[in-house]
Every structure is written in structure tokens, then in C-alpha cells.
């Protein structure tokens, strides 16, 4: 579009006129009206142009998606990358199931520990009031209190396991899947503009079509670069995610196994040592919430 020219509302001095170009500098001319050489931009027209581009892009992508679902359009496929993405999504569902089961176990164990503590207090009270059964109530009270204490320790380990797996599933893996969604959107755009270019190349080449082909080639190249970048980003994230996942799950599975084994073996010393190994600190007993841990 050529710069808009606007005549001044009042005449300039005779023999001397002003030209105001982009940048605001003034130069003297021999004659003529005052001219604004800067292009006047209309905000409404700019917004309309953005909406037009967005609508055109949405139309092309929607057409590409429908064409793929109907089996009429071609689709760019990276077999190795998409296999890794499918495995990640499947693993996420399995990890979410483990997380739900571990949370259920934590809730049930908390209720059992709470009941054992109350039972221990009841036995201790009866031990003081029943002289003929003082010893029997006494050692039952001690047993329930010891079980409650060990249960609290196990609960700390389980909740630490839950917190770590939850971070892996709902933050680390979810962040990677968000990048995957962006990659899939870039792939659809790339295929949509690739299809457009292929259709134009199959048609006639004349003065009317050559500018369209050139513009289509430019748009195709831009979306190809975006697609290649997103594919590379996903590959890198998947690689780092796999390394991080193995490290996190290795530590958490060792913790879970050792804590459960020590608890049911009645090995209080080993149970406490397991928590020290993973730097887990228990909260003060007696709180109402089921969470007994504080991560380091």
C-alpha cells in the first residue's frame, strides 16, 4: 500500500511546504500542500486482517482433520516418535492407577492407625482400673501403641511415595504431553499447507496462479520449520523424561518395598532406617490429617 497523503487544513507559507516522512523529520520543498508521508494504520483494519488469517488457518486445519478422518488426505507420520508418545500416554494411565491405589492404601492405613491408637489408650485405662487383669490389659496396650507408631512410620513412607509419583505424573509427564499437543497441532498445520501447495502445483501455471504458488510455498516452508522444531522439542523432552522417570521410580519403588517389608516383618529399626535413608521426616502424632510427612 502506498503512503497516504493528507492535505493540511491550512495553507502553508508561500514558496515553502512541509513533508513529514516516517520518523517525523521535516524538509523544505518549493511548492504544494503539507504532506504526511507516514502510512496511516487503522487498528480496526489490523484486527480484521488478524481475524482473517486466523479464520483461514482454522479452515485449512479443520479441512485437513476431516480429510484424514475420512481417509482421503495424506498425513505426515514419524513412526518412531509416535510410538514413544503412545507408550508415554499408556504409562501415564497406569501410573495414575498406581497413584489412586496408593492413596486408598494411605487412607485405610491412617484409619487403622487411628483405631489402634484409640484401642491402646482404652487398654491402658483398663489396665489401671482392673487389678486382676492389669498385666493382660497392659501388654495389649503396649502392643497397640507400638503398632500405631510403626503404622505412622509406614504412612510417612507411603505418603512420600504418593507425593513423588504425583509430581512425576501430573507435572513432569503432563508438561511433556502439553508439548506433544503443540507438536500435533504443528503437524496438522504443516500437512494442511503442504496439501494446498501440492494442489496448486498440479494446476496450471500462469500469471494468475504463479503468485499464489509462490505465497503458498512461503507459508508451507514457515509451517515446515515450525513442525520440525516442535518434533525436535518433543524428542528432547521424551529423552529427558525417560531418564528422570527411571531415576524417580527406582528410588520410590525401593522405598515402598523396604518400608512395607519392614513393617509387616515387625522390624521397627529397619522401618525407621528406611525413612532416614530417604530423608523423610514425620509430623507430630495426633494431627487429624492423613499426611504424616514433610519432604526434604
Coordinates of C-alpha atoms in Angstrom, one line a residue:
X1 CA 0.0 0.0 0.0
X2 CA 1.5 3.4 -0.9
X3 CA 1.8 6.0 1.9
X4 CA -1.4 8.0 2.4
X5 CA -1.2 11.7 1.6
X6 CA -3.2 14.2 3.6
X7 CA -3.5 17.9 2.7
X8 CA -3.0 20.3 5.7
X9 CA -6.1 22.1 7.0
X10 CA -4.4 25.4 6.5
X11 CA -2.3 26.6 3.6
X12 CA 1.5 26.7 4.0
X13 CA 3.5 29.8 3.6
X14 CA 4.0 30.8 0.0
X15 CA 7.0 29.2 -1.6
X16 CA 7.7 26.8 1.2
X17 CA 5.8 23.5 2.0
X18 CA 6.4 20.7 4.6
X19 CA 6.8 16.9 4.0
X20 CA 6.6 14.9 7.2
X21 CA 8.0 11.4 6.5
X22 CA 8.2 8.4 8.8
X23 CA 10.4 9.5 11.7
X24 CA 9.0 13.0 11.8
X25 CA 11.8 14.9 10.0
X26 CA 10.8 18.0 8.0
X27 CA 12.2 19.0 4.7
X28 CA 11.6 22.1 2.6
X29 CA 10.0 22.0 -0.9
X30 CA 9.3 24.6 -3.4
X31 CA 5.5 24.4 -3.6
X32 CA 2.5 22.2 -2.8
X33 CA 0.4 21.3 0.3
X34 CA 1.7 19.9 3.6
X35 CA 2.1 16.1 3.1
X36 CA 2.3 13.3 5.7
X37 CA 4.5 10.7 4.2
X38 CA 3.9 8.2 7.0
X39 CA 1.4 5.4 6.4
X40 CA -1.7 5.8 8.5
X41 CA -2.6 2.5 10.1
X42 CA -6.1 1.7 11.0
X43 CA -6.3 -0.5 14.2
X44 CA -9.7 -1.9 13.1
X45 CA -8.2 -3.0 9.8
X46 CA -5.3 -4.6 11.5
X47 CA -7.6 -6.6 13.8
X48 CA -9.7 -7.6 10.8
X49 CA -6.6 -8.8 9.0
X50 CA -5.6 -10.9 12.0
X51 CA -9.1 -12.4 12.2
X52 CA -9.0 -13.2 8.5
X53 CA -5.6 -15.0 8.8
X54 CA -6.8 -16.9 11.9
X55 CA -10.1 -17.9 10.2
X56 CA -8.2 -19.1 7.1
X57 CA -5.7 -21.1 9.1
X58 CA -8.5 -22.7 11.2
X59 CA -10.4 -23.6 8.0
X60 CA -7.4 -25.2 6.4
X61 CA -6.6 -27.2 9.6
X62 CA -10.3 -28.3 10.0
X63 CA -10.4 -29.4 6.4
X64 CA -7.2 -31.4 6.9
X65 CA -8.5 -33.1 10.1
X66 CA -11.8 -34.1 8.4
X67 CA -9.9 -35.3 5.3
X68 CA -7.7 -37.5 7.4
X69 CA -10.6 -39.0 9.3
X70 CA -12.4 -39.8 6.1
X71 CA -9.3 -41.4 4.7
X72 CA -9.0 -39.0 1.8
X73 CA -6.0 -36.9 2.9
X74 CA -2.4 -37.9 3.5
X75 CA -0.8 -37.5 6.9
X76 CA 2.9 -37.0 7.9
X77 CA 3.9 -39.8 10.3
X78 CA 7.0 -40.2 12.4
X79 CA 6.7 -43.8 13.3
X80 CA 9.4 -43.9 16.0
X81 CA 8.3 -40.7 17.7
X82 CA 4.6 -41.5 17.7
X83 CA 5.3 -45.0 19.1
X84 CA 7.1 -43.3 22.0
X85 CA 4.2 -40.9 22.5
X86 CA 1.7 -43.8 22.6
X87 CA 3.8 -45.6 25.2
X88 CA 4.0 -42.4 27.3
X89 CA 0.2 -42.0 27.3
X90 CA -0.3 -45.6 28.2
X91 CA 2.2 -45.4 31.0
X92 CA 0.6 -42.3 32.3
X93 CA -2.7 -44.1 32.7
X94 CA -1.0 -47.0 34.5
X95 CA 0.9 -44.6 36.9
X96 CA -2.4 -42.8 37.6
X97 CA -3.9 -46.2 38.6
X98 CA -1.0 -46.9 41.0
X99 CA -1.4 -43.4 42.4
X100 CA -5.1 -44.0 43.1
X101 CA -4.5 -47.3 44.8
X102 CA -1.6 -45.9 46.9
X103 CA -3.9 -43.1 48.0
X104 CA -6.6 -45.6 49.0
X105 CA -4.0 -47.6 51.0
X106 CA -2.8 -44.5 52.7
X107 CA -6.4 -43.6 53.8
X108 CA -7.1 -47.1 55.0
X109 CA -3.8 -47.3 56.9
X110 CA -4.4 -43.9 58.5
X111 CA -7.8 -45.1 59.8
X112 CA -6.3 -48.3 61.1
X113 CA -3.5 -46.4 62.9
X114 CA -6.1 -44.1 64.4
X115 CA -8.1 -47.1 65.7
X116 CA -5.0 -48.8 67.1
X117 CA -4.1 -45.7 69.0
X118 CA -7.5 -45.4 70.5
X119 CA -7.5 -49.1 71.3
X120 CA -4.2 -48.8 73.0
X121 CA -5.5 -45.9 75.2
X122 CA -8.5 -48.0 76.1
X123 CA -6.4 -51.0 77.1
X124 CA -4.1 -48.7 79.2
X125 CA -7.1 -47.2 81.0
X126 CA -8.5 -50.6 81.9
X127 CA -5.0 -51.8 83.0
X128 CA -5.1 -49.1 85.7
X129 CA -8.7 -49.9 86.8
X130 CA -8.6 -53.7 86.6
X131 CA -6.1 -55.0 89.1
X132 CA -6.8 -58.7 88.4
X133 CA -6.2 -58.1 84.6
X134 CA -3.5 -55.4 85.0
X135 CA -0.8 -57.2 83.1
X136 CA -3.0 -58.5 80.3
X137 CA -4.5 -55.1 79.5
X138 CA -1.0 -53.6 79.9
X139 CA 0.8 -55.6 77.3
X140 CA -2.1 -55.3 74.9
X141 CA -1.9 -51.6 75.3
X142 CA 1.8 -51.6 74.6
X143 CA 1.3 -53.8 71.6
X144 CA -1.4 -51.5 70.0
X145 CA 0.7 -48.4 70.7
X146 CA 3.7 -50.0 69.1
X147 CA 1.6 -51.0 66.1
X148 CA 0.3 -47.4 65.8
X149 CA 3.8 -46.0 66.0
X150 CA 5.0 -48.3 63.3
X151 CA 1.9 -47.6 61.2
X152 CA 2.6 -43.9 61.4
X153 CA 6.2 -44.5 60.2
X154 CA 4.9 -46.6 57.3
X155 CA 2.3 -44.0 56.5
X156 CA 5.1 -41.4 56.2
X157 CA 6.9 -43.6 53.6
X158 CA 3.7 -44.3 51.6
X159 CA 2.7 -40.6 51.5
X160 CA 6.2 -39.7 50.4
X161 CA 5.9 -42.3 47.6
X162 CA 2.5 -40.8 46.6
X163 CA 3.8 -37.2 46.5
X164 CA 6.8 -38.2 44.3
X165 CA 4.7 -40.2 41.9
X166 CA 2.1 -37.5 41.8
X167 CA 4.8 -34.9 40.8
X168 CA 6.0 -37.3 38.1
X169 CA 2.5 -38.0 36.6
X170 CA 0.7 -34.7 37.0
X171 CA 3.6 -32.2 36.5
X172 CA 6.6 -33.8 34.6
X173 CA 4.7 -36.2 32.3
X174 CA 1.8 -33.7 31.8
X175 CA 4.3 -31.0 30.8
X176 CA 5.7 -33.3 28.2
X177 CA 2.2 -34.1 26.9
X178 CA 1.5 -30.4 26.5
X179 CA 4.5 -30.2 24.2
X180 CA 3.2 -33.2 22.4
X181 CA -0.2 -31.4 21.8
X182 CA 1.6 -28.4 20.3
X183 CA 3.6 -30.8 18.1
X184 CA 0.4 -32.4 16.9
X185 CA -1.1 -29.1 16.1
X186 CA 2.0 -28.0 14.2
X187 CA 1.8 -31.3 12.3
X188 CA -1.8 -30.7 11.2
X189 CA -0.9 -27.1 10.1
X190 CA 2.1 -28.4 8.1
X191 CA 0.1 -31.1 6.3
X192 CA -2.7 -28.6 5.6
X193 CA -0.4 -26.1 3.9
X194 CA 1.5 -29.0 2.2
X195 CA -1.8 -30.2 0.7
X196 CA -2.6 -26.7 -0.5
X197 CA 0.8 -26.4 -2.2
X198 CA 0.5 -29.8 -3.8
X199 CA -2.9 -28.9 -5.2
X200 CA -1.7 -25.6 -6.7
X201 CA 1.4 -27.4 -8.3
X202 CA -1.0 -29.8 -10.0
X203 CA -2.9 -26.9 -11.6
X204 CA -2.0 -24.6 -14.5
X205 CA 0.9 -22.1 -14.2
X206 CA 0.1 -18.7 -15.5
X207 CA 0.3 -15.0 -14.4
X208 CA -2.7 -15.6 -12.0
X209 CA -1.5 -18.8 -10.4
X210 CA 2.2 -18.2 -10.0
X211 CA 1.9 -15.5 -7.2
X212 CA -0.5 -17.9 -5.4
X213 CA 2.0 -20.8 -5.7
X214 CA 4.9 -18.5 -4.5
X215 CA 2.8 -17.4 -1.5
X216 CA 1.8 -21.0 -0.8
X217 CA 5.4 -22.1 -1.0
X218 CA 6.4 -19.4 1.6
X219 CA 3.6 -20.4 4.0
X220 CA 4.5 -24.1 3.6
X221 CA 8.1 -23.5 4.4
X222 CA 7.2 -21.5 7.5
X223 CA 5.0 -24.3 8.8
X224 CA 7.5 -26.9 7.9
X225 CA 10.1 -25.1 10.1
X226 CA 7.7 -24.9 12.9
X227 CA 6.8 -28.6 12.6
X228 CA 10.5 -29.6 12.5
X229 CA 11.2 -27.5 15.6
X230 CA 8.3 -29.0 17.6
X231 CA 9.3 -32.5 16.6
X232 CA 12.8 -31.9 17.9
X233 CA 11.4 -30.4 21.1
X234 CA 9.3 -33.4 21.7
X235 CA 12.2 -35.8 21.1
X236 CA 14.4 -34.0 23.6
X237 CA 11.6 -33.8 26.2
X238 CA 10.9 -37.5 25.8
X239 CA 14.5 -38.4 26.3
X240 CA 14.9 -36.3 29.4
X241 CA 11.6 -37.5 30.8
X242 CA 12.6 -41.2 30.4
X243 CA 15.9 -40.6 32.3
X244 CA 14.1 -38.7 35.1
X245 CA 11.3 -41.2 35.3
X246 CA 13.7 -44.2 35.7
X247 CA 15.6 -42.3 38.5
X248 CA 12.5 -41.2 40.4
X249 CA 10.6 -44.5 40.2
X250 CA 13.7 -46.6 41.1
X251 CA 14.1 -44.7 44.3
X252 CA 10.4 -44.7 45.1
X253 CA 9.9 -48.3 44.4
X254 CA 12.9 -49.2 46.7
X255 CA 11.4 -47.1 49.4
X256 CA 7.9 -48.6 49.1
X257 CA 9.2 -52.2 49.1
X258 CA 11.6 -51.7 52.0
X259 CA 9.0 -49.9 54.2
X260 CA 6.3 -52.4 53.6
X261 CA 8.6 -55.4 54.1
X262 CA 10.0 -53.9 57.4
X263 CA 6.5 -53.1 58.7
X264 CA 5.0 -56.5 58.2
X265 CA 8.1 -58.2 59.5
X266 CA 7.8 -56.2 62.7
X267 CA 11.2 -54.7 62.2
X268 CA 10.8 -51.3 63.7
X269 CA 14.5 -50.4 63.5
X270 CA 14.7 -51.2 59.7
X271 CA 11.5 -49.3 59.1
X272 CA 12.9 -46.2 60.8
X273 CA 16.2 -46.6 58.9
X274 CA 14.3 -46.7 55.6
X275 CA 12.8 -43.3 56.4
X276 CA 16.2 -41.9 57.3
X277 CA 17.7 -43.2 54.1
X278 CA 15.2 -41.2 52.0
X279 CA 15.3 -38.2 54.3
X280 CA 11.6 -38.4 55.3
X281 CA 10.5 -36.5 58.4
X282 CA 7.3 -37.4 60.3
X283 CA 5.0 -34.8 61.7
X284 CA 4.0 -34.8 65.3
X285 CA 1.5 -37.6 66.0
X286 CA -2.1 -36.7 66.9
X287 CA -2.9 -34.4 63.9
X288 CA -6.2 -35.1 62.1
X289 CA -4.8 -35.0 58.5
X290 CA -3.7 -38.3 57.0
X291 CA -0.4 -36.9 55.7
X292 CA 2.5 -37.5 58.1
X293 CA 5.4 -36.5 56.0
X294 CA 7.4 -33.5 55.2
X295 CA 9.6 -33.7 52.1
X296 CA 13.2 -32.6 52.5

